[in-house]
PDB file of C-alpha atoms in Angstrom:
ATOM      1  CA  UNK A1226       1.790  -3.693 -27.990  1.00 85.00           C
ATOM      2  CA  UNK A1227       1.455  -3.993 -24.073  1.00 88.00           C
ATOM      3  CA  UNK A1228       2.512  -6.832 -21.687  1.00 91.00           C
ATOM      4  CA  UNK A1229      -0.380  -8.594 -20.396  1.00 93.00           C
ATOM      5  CA  UNK A1230       0.130  -8.159 -16.718  1.00 90.00           C
ATOM      6  CA  UNK A1231       0.280  -4.253 -17.266  1.00 86.00           C
ATOM      7  CA  UNK A1232      -2.830  -4.451 -19.486  1.00 88.00           C
ATOM      8  CA  UNK A1233      -4.691  -6.198 -16.569  1.00 88.00           C
ATOM      9  CA  UNK A1234      -3.425  -3.988 -13.869  1.00 82.00           C
ATOM     10  CA  UNK A1235      -4.062  -0.727 -15.935  1.00 78.00           C
ATOM     11  CA  UNK A1236      -7.763  -1.828 -16.068  1.00 77.00           C
ATOM     12  CA  UNK A1237      -8.090  -1.644 -12.337  1.00 71.00           C
ATOM     13  CA  UNK A1238      -8.597  -5.432 -12.019  1.00 79.00           C
ATOM     14  CA  UNK A1239      -5.713  -6.079  -9.756  1.00 79.00           C
ATOM     15  CA  UNK A1240      -1.868  -5.152  -9.275  1.00 77.00           C
ATOM     16  CA  UNK A1241       0.744  -6.239 -11.734  1.00 82.00           C
ATOM     17  CA  UNK A1242       2.051  -8.751  -9.401  1.00 83.00           C
ATOM     18  CA  UNK A1243      -1.403 -10.284  -8.735  1.00 86.00           C
ATOM     19  CA  UNK A1244      -1.978 -10.307 -12.534  1.00 90.00           C
ATOM     20  CA  UNK A1245       1.161 -12.516 -12.944  1.00 92.00           C
ATOM     21  CA  UNK A1246      -0.418 -14.984 -10.350  1.00 92.00           C
ATOM     22  CA  UNK A1247      -3.546 -15.082 -12.361  1.00 93.00           C
ATOM     23  CA  UNK A1248      -1.675 -15.839 -15.474  1.00 95.00           C
ATOM     24  CA  UNK A1249       0.290 -18.613 -13.815  1.00 95.00           C
ATOM     25  CA  UNK A1250      -2.952 -20.181 -12.467  1.00 94.00           C
ATOM     26  CA  UNK A1251      -4.238 -20.261 -16.004  1.00 94.00           C
ATOM     27  CA  UNK A1252      -7.168 -18.097 -14.905  1.00 94.00           C
ATOM     28  CA  UNK A1253      -6.439 -15.620 -17.836  1.00 95.00           C
ATOM     29  CA  UNK A1254      -7.025 -16.329 -21.408  1.00 95.00           C
ATOM     30  CA  UNK A1255      -6.169 -14.316 -24.538  1.00 95.00           C
ATOM     31  CA  UNK A1256      -8.406 -14.888 -27.654  1.00 94.00           C
ATOM     32  CA  UNK A1257      -9.559 -18.020 -25.806  1.00 94.00           C
ATOM     33  CA  UNK A1258      -5.971 -19.478 -25.056  1.00 93.00           C
ATOM     34  CA  UNK A1259      -4.189 -19.390 -21.717  1.00 93.00           C
ATOM     35  CA  UNK A1260      -1.067 -17.307 -22.203  1.00 94.00           C
ATOM     36  CA  UNK A1261       2.503 -17.494 -20.744  1.00 92.00           C
ATOM     37  CA  UNK A1262       3.965 -14.989 -18.586  1.00 91.00           C
ATOM     38  CA  UNK A1263       5.465 -11.928 -20.605  1.00 90.00           C
ATOM     39  CA  UNK A1264       2.924 -12.270 -23.317  1.00 93.00           C
ATOM     40  CA  UNK A1265       2.258  -8.995 -25.132  1.00 93.00           C
ATOM     41  CA  UNK A1266      -1.018  -8.067 -26.468  1.00 91.00           C
ATOM     42  CA  UNK A1267      -2.585  -5.578 -29.075  1.00 88.00           C
ATOM     43  CA  UNK A1268      -5.740  -3.544 -29.370  1.00 83.00           C
ATOM     44  CA  UNK A1269      -7.429  -6.364 -31.131  1.00 88.00           C
ATOM     45  CA  UNK A1270      -6.748  -8.978 -28.468  1.00 92.00           C
ATOM     46  CA  UNK A1271      -9.667 -10.217 -26.336  1.00 93.00           C
ATOM     47  CA  UNK A1272      -8.573 -10.774 -22.491  1.00 94.00           C
ATOM     48  CA  UNK A1273     -10.569 -12.643 -20.018  1.00 94.00           C
ATOM     49  CA  UNK A1274     -10.217 -13.380 -16.393  1.00 93.00           C
ATOM     50  CA  UNK A1275     -12.275 -16.268 -15.126  1.00 93.00           C
ATOM     51  CA  UNK A1276     -14.351 -16.172 -18.167  1.00 92.00           C
ATOM     52  CA  UNK A1277     -15.051 -12.289 -17.696  1.00 89.00           C
ATOM     53  CA  UNK A1278     -13.921  -9.793 -20.440  1.00 91.00           C
ATOM     54  CA  UNK A1279     -11.506  -7.191 -19.160  1.00 86.00           C
ATOM     55  CA  UNK A1280     -11.840  -3.841 -20.975  1.00 79.00           C
ATOM     56  CA  UNK A1281      -8.911  -1.489 -21.627  1.00 74.00           C
ATOM     57  CA  UNK A1282      -8.687   1.551 -19.495  1.00 67.00           C
ATOM     58  CA  UNK A1283      -9.588   4.994 -21.198  1.00 65.00           C
ATOM     59  CA  UNK A1284      -6.308   6.826 -22.075  1.00 62.00           C
ATOM     60  CA  UNK A1285      -7.329   9.804 -19.853  1.00 59.00           C
ATOM     61  CA  UNK A1286      -7.978   7.398 -16.800  1.00 65.00           C
ATOM     62  CA  UNK A1287     -11.378   9.103 -16.381  1.00 68.00           C
ATOM     63  CA  UNK A1288     -12.694   5.994 -14.750  1.00 74.00           C
ATOM     64  CA  UNK A1289     -10.052   5.826 -12.004  1.00 86.00           C
ATOM     65  CA  UNK A1290     -10.765   5.894  -8.351  1.00 92.00           C
ATOM     66  CA  UNK A1291      -8.465   6.996  -5.557  1.00 95.00           C
ATOM     67  CA  UNK A1292      -9.676   6.597  -2.004  1.00 97.00           C
ATOM     68  CA  UNK A1293      -8.183   7.394   1.543  1.00 98.00           C
ATOM     69  CA  UNK A1294      -9.447   4.801   3.961  1.00 98.00           C
ATOM     70  CA  UNK A1295      -9.264   4.522   7.759  1.00 98.00           C
ATOM     71  CA  UNK A1296      -8.677   0.773   8.094  1.00 98.00           C
ATOM     72  CA  UNK A1297     -10.047  -0.510  11.226  1.00 98.00           C
ATOM     73  CA  UNK A1298      -8.336  -3.018  13.466  1.00 98.00           C
ATOM     74  CA  UNK A1299      -9.289  -6.452  12.343  1.00 97.00           C
ATOM     75  CA  UNK A1300      -9.532  -5.665   8.709  1.00 98.00           C
ATOM     76  CA  UNK A1301      -7.091  -7.666   6.446  1.00 96.00           C
ATOM     77  CA  UNK A1302      -5.494  -5.991   3.634  1.00 94.00           C
ATOM     78  CA  UNK A1303      -6.408  -8.637   0.881  1.00 90.00           C
ATOM     79  CA  UNK A1304      -8.556  -8.695  -2.246  1.00 87.00           C
ATOM     80  CA  UNK A1305      -9.313 -12.096  -1.561  1.00 87.00           C
ATOM     81  CA  UNK A1306     -13.035 -12.379  -0.936  1.00 87.00           C
ATOM     82  CA  UNK A1307     -12.992 -15.741   0.720  1.00 91.00           C
ATOM     83  CA  UNK A1308     -10.818 -14.048   3.555  1.00 93.00           C
ATOM     84  CA  UNK A1309     -13.270 -13.081   6.535  1.00 94.00           C
ATOM     85  CA  UNK A1310     -12.852  -9.435   7.097  1.00 95.00           C
ATOM     86  CA  UNK A1311     -11.131  -8.492   3.686  1.00 95.00           C
ATOM     87  CA  UNK A1312     -10.580  -4.943   2.988  1.00 96.00           C
ATOM     88  CA  UNK A1313     -12.610  -5.129  -0.374  1.00 94.00           C
ATOM     89  CA  UNK A1314     -15.874  -6.026   1.524  1.00 95.00           C
ATOM     90  CA  UNK A1315     -15.105  -3.628   4.339  1.00 97.00           C
ATOM     91  CA  UNK A1316     -15.039  -0.787   2.113  1.00 97.00           C
ATOM     92  CA  UNK A1317     -18.007  -1.886  -0.042  1.00 95.00           C
ATOM     93  CA  UNK A1318     -17.104   0.219  -2.929  1.00 95.00           C
ATOM     94  CA  UNK A1319     -19.220   0.085  -5.995  1.00 92.00           C
ATOM     95  CA  UNK A1320     -16.301  -0.287  -8.392  1.00 88.00           C
ATOM     96  CA  UNK A1321     -13.483  -2.821  -8.161  1.00 85.00           C
ATOM     97  CA  UNK A1322     -10.597  -1.425  -6.071  1.00 89.00           C
ATOM     98  CA  UNK A1323      -7.502  -2.655  -4.244  1.00 87.00           C
ATOM     99  CA  UNK A1324      -5.180  -1.590  -1.529  1.00 92.00           C
ATOM    100  CA  UNK A1325      -1.753   0.156  -2.259  1.00 90.00           C
ATOM    101  CA  UNK A1326       0.551  -1.794  -0.032  1.00 88.00           C
ATOM    102  CA  UNK A1327      -0.478  -3.231   3.387  1.00 90.00           C
ATOM    103  CA  UNK A1328      -1.412  -2.534   6.919  1.00 94.00           C
ATOM    104  CA  UNK A1329      -1.259  -5.143   9.495  1.00 94.00           C
ATOM    105  CA  UNK A1330      -4.489  -6.748  10.664  1.00 96.00           C
ATOM    106  CA  UNK A1331      -4.106  -5.502  14.474  1.00 97.00           C
ATOM    107  CA  UNK A1332      -3.096  -1.977  13.210  1.00 97.00           C
ATOM    108  CA  UNK A1333      -5.482   0.786  12.016  1.00 98.00           C
ATOM    109  CA  UNK A1334      -5.249   3.940  10.028  1.00 98.00           C
ATOM    110  CA  UNK A1335      -4.590   5.256   6.580  1.00 98.00           C
ATOM    111  CA  UNK A1336      -4.401   3.155   3.639  1.00 97.00           C
ATOM    112  CA  UNK A1337      -4.859   4.046  -0.150  1.00 96.00           C
ATOM    113  CA  UNK A1338      -7.083   2.178  -2.370  1.00 95.00           C
ATOM    114  CA  UNK A1339      -7.359   2.438  -6.206  1.00 92.00           C
ATOM    115  CA  UNK A1340      -8.294   0.752  -9.486  1.00 88.00           C
ATOM    116  CA  UNK A1341      -5.239   2.357 -11.069  1.00 86.00           C
ATOM    117  CA  UNK A1342      -2.886  -0.512 -11.277  1.00 78.00           C
ATOM    118  CA  UNK A1343      -0.105   1.832 -12.982  1.00 78.00           C
ATOM    119  CA  UNK A1344       0.021   4.287  -9.952  1.00 83.00           C
ATOM    120  CA  UNK A1345       0.273   1.045  -7.421  1.00 80.00           C
ATOM    121  CA  UNK A1346       3.187  -0.378  -9.358  1.00 76.00           C
ATOM    122  CA  UNK A1347       5.063   3.081  -9.296  1.00 80.00           C
ATOM    123  CA  UNK A1348       4.354   3.603  -5.545  1.00 81.00           C
ATOM    124  CA  UNK A1349       5.477   0.090  -4.644  1.00 77.00           C
ATOM    125  CA  UNK A1350       8.556   0.206  -6.726  1.00 74.00           C
ATOM    126  CA  UNK A1351       9.598   3.302  -4.953  1.00 65.00           C
ATOM    127  CA  UNK A1352       8.325   2.383  -1.476  1.00 66.00           C
ATOM    128  CA  UNK A1353      11.429   3.277   0.474  1.00 66.00           C
ATOM    129  CA  UNK A1354      11.286   6.827  -0.930  1.00 75.00           C
ATOM    130  CA  UNK A1355       7.980   7.671   0.793  1.00 87.00           C
ATOM    131  CA  UNK A1356       7.366   8.554   4.254  1.00 92.00           C
ATOM    132  CA  UNK A1357       4.812   7.171   6.417  1.00 95.00           C
ATOM    133  CA  UNK A1358       3.905   8.370   9.924  1.00 97.00           C
ATOM    134  CA  UNK A1359       2.529   6.436  12.721  1.00 98.00           C
ATOM    135  CA  UNK A1360       1.189   7.072  16.161  1.00 98.00           C
ATOM    136  CA  UNK A1361       2.249   4.404  18.478  1.00 98.00           C
ATOM    137  CA  UNK A1362       1.177   3.488  22.150  1.00 98.00           C
ATOM    138  CA  UNK A1363       3.039   0.954  24.225  1.00 98.00           C
ATOM    139  CA  UNK A1364       2.529  -0.786  27.544  1.00 98.00           C
ATOM    140  CA  UNK A1365       4.951   1.137  29.790  1.00 98.00           C
ATOM    141  CA  UNK A1366       6.689   4.513  30.088  1.00 98.00           C
ATOM    142  CA  UNK A1367       8.906   5.479  27.146  1.00 98.00           C
ATOM    143  CA  UNK A1368      12.497   6.285  28.201  1.00 97.00           C
ATOM    144  CA  UNK A1369      15.078   8.565  26.529  1.00 97.00           C
ATOM    145  CA  UNK A1370      17.026   5.395  25.631  1.00 97.00           C
ATOM    146  CA  UNK A1371      14.178   3.792  23.779  1.00 98.00           C
ATOM    147  CA  UNK A1372      13.661   6.809  21.792  1.00 98.00           C
ATOM    148  CA  UNK A1373      17.240   7.225  20.861  1.00 98.00           C
ATOM    149  CA  UNK A1374      17.621   3.443  19.740  1.00 97.00           C
ATOM    150  CA  UNK A1375      14.310   3.671  17.878  1.00 98.00           C
ATOM    151  CA  UNK A1376      15.585   6.622  15.858  1.00 98.00           C
ATOM    152  CA  UNK A1377      19.058   5.216  15.360  1.00 97.00           C
ATOM    153  CA  UNK A1378      18.084   1.941  14.070  1.00 96.00           C
ATOM    154  CA  UNK A1379      17.037  -1.599  15.531  1.00 97.00           C
ATOM    155  CA  UNK A1380      18.152  -5.099  14.431  1.00 97.00           C
ATOM    156  CA  UNK A1381      15.296  -7.022  13.219  1.00 97.00           C
ATOM    157  CA  UNK A1382      14.819  -9.609  10.392  1.00 95.00           C
ATOM    158  CA  UNK A1383      18.368  -9.993   9.677  1.00 95.00           C
ATOM    159  CA  UNK A1384      19.101  -6.351   9.008  1.00 95.00           C
ATOM    160  CA  UNK A1385      19.182  -3.090  10.846  1.00 96.00           C
ATOM    161  CA  UNK A1386      16.351  -0.587  10.325  1.00 96.00           C
ATOM    162  CA  UNK A1387      17.173   2.784   8.686  1.00 94.00           C
ATOM    163  CA  UNK A1388      17.490   5.795  10.970  1.00 95.00           C
ATOM    164  CA  UNK A1389      14.074   7.537  11.323  1.00 96.00           C
ATOM    165  CA  UNK A1390      12.379  10.369  12.984  1.00 97.00           C
ATOM    166  CA  UNK A1391      10.886   9.443  16.464  1.00 98.00           C
ATOM    167  CA  UNK A1392       8.954  12.071  18.680  1.00 98.00           C
ATOM    168  CA  UNK A1393       7.419  11.289  22.132  1.00 98.00           C
ATOM    169  CA  UNK A1394       3.876  12.439  22.298  1.00 98.00           C
ATOM    170  CA  UNK A1395       2.779  11.046  25.807  1.00 97.00           C
ATOM    171  CA  UNK A1396       4.069   9.065  28.722  1.00 98.00           C
ATOM    172  CA  UNK A1397       3.569   5.744  26.648  1.00 98.00           C
ATOM    173  CA  UNK A1398       3.129   7.199  23.110  1.00 98.00           C
ATOM    174  CA  UNK A1399       5.175   8.430  20.182  1.00 98.00           C
ATOM    175  CA  UNK A1400       5.173   9.348  16.520  1.00 98.00           C
ATOM    176  CA  UNK A1401       7.411   7.702  14.128  1.00 98.00           C
ATOM    177  CA  UNK A1402       8.120   8.463  10.557  1.00 97.00           C
ATOM    178  CA  UNK A1403       9.309   5.500   8.428  1.00 95.00           C
ATOM    179  CA  UNK A1404      10.665   5.155   4.781  1.00 91.00           C
ATOM    180  CA  UNK A1405      10.871   1.382   5.187  1.00 88.00           C
ATOM    181  CA  UNK A1406       8.181  -1.198   4.970  1.00 84.00           C
ATOM    182  CA  UNK A1407       9.492  -4.250   6.747  1.00 90.00           C
ATOM    183  CA  UNK A1408       7.107  -6.920   7.952  1.00 91.00           C
ATOM    184  CA  UNK A1409       5.638  -5.583  11.132  1.00 94.00           C
ATOM    185  CA  UNK A1410       8.552  -3.414  11.481  1.00 96.00           C
ATOM    186  CA  UNK A1411       7.246  -1.035  14.447  1.00 97.00           C
ATOM    187  CA  UNK A1412       6.112  -3.947  16.491  1.00 97.00           C
ATOM    188  CA  UNK A1413       9.340  -5.927  15.972  1.00 97.00           C
ATOM    189  CA  UNK A1414      11.396  -2.758  16.813  1.00 98.00           C
ATOM    190  CA  UNK A1415       9.505  -2.256  20.154  1.00 98.00           C
ATOM    191  CA  UNK A1416       9.571  -5.876  21.123  1.00 98.00           C
ATOM    192  CA  UNK A1417      13.468  -5.960  20.452  1.00 98.00           C
ATOM    193  CA  UNK A1418      13.719  -2.995  23.070  1.00 98.00           C
ATOM    194  CA  UNK A1419      11.408  -4.630  25.504  1.00 98.00           C
ATOM    195  CA  UNK A1420       8.088  -2.743  24.668  1.00 98.00           C
ATOM    196  CA  UNK A1421       4.886  -4.001  23.461  1.00 98.00           C
ATOM    197  CA  UNK A1422       2.592  -2.010  21.134  1.00 98.00           C
ATOM    198  CA  UNK A1423      -0.884  -1.541  22.286  1.00 98.00           C
ATOM    199  CA  UNK A1424      -2.162   0.499  19.541  1.00 98.00           C
ATOM    200  CA  UNK A1425      -0.714   1.588  16.149  1.00 98.00           C
ATOM    201  CA  UNK A1426      -2.367   4.129  13.972  1.00 98.00           C
ATOM    202  CA  UNK A1427      -1.020   5.177  10.474  1.00 98.00           C
ATOM    203  CA  UNK A1428      -1.676   8.975  10.186  1.00 98.00           C
ATOM    204  CA  UNK A1429       0.001   9.812   7.094  1.00 97.00           C
ATOM    205  CA  UNK A1430       1.212   8.486   3.785  1.00 94.00           C
ATOM    206  CA  UNK A1431       3.631  10.937   2.070  1.00 93.00           C
ATOM    207  CA  UNK A1432       1.511  14.151   1.907  1.00 95.00           C
ATOM    208  CA  UNK A1433      -1.768  12.388   2.306  1.00 96.00           C
ATOM    209  CA  UNK A1434      -3.211  12.559   5.957  1.00 97.00           C
ATOM    210  CA  UNK A1435      -5.776  10.770   7.844  1.00 97.00           C
ATOM    211  CA  UNK A1436      -7.129  13.755   9.398  1.00 91.00           C
ATOM    212  CA  UNK A1437     -10.716  13.322  10.724  1.00 91.00           C
ATOM    213  CA  UNK A1438     -11.545  10.132   9.015  1.00 96.00           C
ATOM    214  CA  UNK A1439     -13.158   7.673  11.586  1.00 97.00           C
ATOM    215  CA  UNK A1440     -12.392   4.146  11.523  1.00 97.00           C
ATOM    216  CA  UNK A1441     -14.388   2.606   8.502  1.00 97.00           C
ATOM    217  CA  UNK A1442     -14.746   5.752   6.709  1.00 98.00           C
ATOM    218  CA  UNK A1443     -13.165   6.655   3.343  1.00 97.00           C
ATOM    219  CA  UNK A1444     -12.863   9.788   1.119  1.00 97.00           C
ATOM    220  CA  UNK A1445     -11.676  10.422  -2.421  1.00 96.00           C
ATOM    221  CA  UNK A1446      -8.474  11.976  -2.811  1.00 96.00           C
ATOM    222  CA  UNK A1447      -8.717  15.798  -3.788  1.00 95.00           C
ATOM    223  CA  UNK A1448      -7.306  16.993  -7.168  1.00 93.00           C
ATOM    224  CA  UNK A1449      -4.492  18.697  -5.375  1.00 95.00           C
ATOM    225  CA  UNK A1450      -3.580  15.469  -3.427  1.00 95.00           C
ATOM    226  CA  UNK A1451      -3.527  13.449  -6.927  1.00 92.00           C
ATOM    227  CA  UNK A1452      -1.443  16.004  -8.491  1.00 92.00           C
ATOM    228  CA  UNK A1453       1.130  16.020  -5.735  1.00 93.00           C
ATOM    229  CA  UNK A1454       0.975  12.271  -5.642  1.00 91.00           C
ATOM    230  CA  UNK A1455       1.766  11.784  -9.289  1.00 88.00           C
ATOM    231  CA  UNK A1456       4.583  14.331  -9.079  1.00 88.00           C
ATOM    232  CA  UNK A1457       6.129  12.485  -6.029  1.00 85.00           C
ATOM    233  CA  UNK A1458       5.661   9.047  -7.476  1.00 82.00           C
ATOM    234  CA  UNK A1459       7.344  10.072 -10.824  1.00 79.00           C
ATOM    235  CA  UNK A1460      10.365  11.746  -9.094  1.00 71.00           C
ATOM    236  CA  UNK A1461      10.887   8.739  -6.611  1.00 63.00           C
ATOM    237  CA  UNK A1462      10.646   6.085  -9.296  1.00 56.00           C
ATOM    238  CA  UNK A1463      13.276   7.920 -11.229  1.00 55.00           C
ATOM    239  CA  UNK A1464      15.409   8.064  -8.031  1.00 53.00           C
ATOM    240  CA  UNK A1465      14.859   4.445  -7.267  1.00 50.00           C
ATOM    241  CA  UNK A1466      15.738   3.245 -10.639  1.00 45.00           C
ATOM    242  CA  UNK A1467      18.922   5.221 -10.661  1.00 38.00           C
ATOM    243  CA  UNK A1468      19.843   3.855  -7.124  1.00 40.00           C
ATOM    244  CA  UNK A1469      19.093   0.272  -8.279  1.00 36.00           C
ATOM    245  CA  UNK A1470      21.630   0.680 -11.000  1.00 33.00           C
ATOM    246  CA  UNK A1471      24.487   1.052  -8.363  1.00 37.00           C
TER     247      UNK A1471
END
């Protein structure tokens, strides 16, 4: 037996969180009946979303897709097709895929997309264990005080950001490595210190790099990248689970 939300996410239809929303909205039926949240299903059960049959994923995940995409400015990280400029239409991949996490509409750079709901859940559950590197341009010259305060932590959103690595690249640009994912975090940090972000590019997620992908281009992850990703996700989920028990 498997929980219905996990069954749906494992098929690549959407994330587990989005599957719960579909169930709450009564858009999911099991054997013709709208189920409750937390429902468990077996191999013989028939699952439909919006009237369309959802097929179980092969045990070896041979049909899974893993993409690195250079999201352009103006694209919104949503699977809602009614939203103009949504990431699904922008990528225009022949199979149904969805983004892992988010990248602000005015920002650009690396985002991962997949139809493997299981890996999405593992990455998002342990998000604060994963490094993300950004190249940031601001509207005026960077001071040593700015770099020191950014790296030490800045009070935003009723908390103080975790210490992070910050390195000046040019007169008005710097690289920053975060292990947090607060809403518009870098922009808010800069605003607090009197700077305005003029360009923000995510260049790396964990070991996966943007490299030479131009805005709007995507590539499949290599076998090596996938192997490392699975190892890191497994380790960080265990760490996060243990930490949450404290």
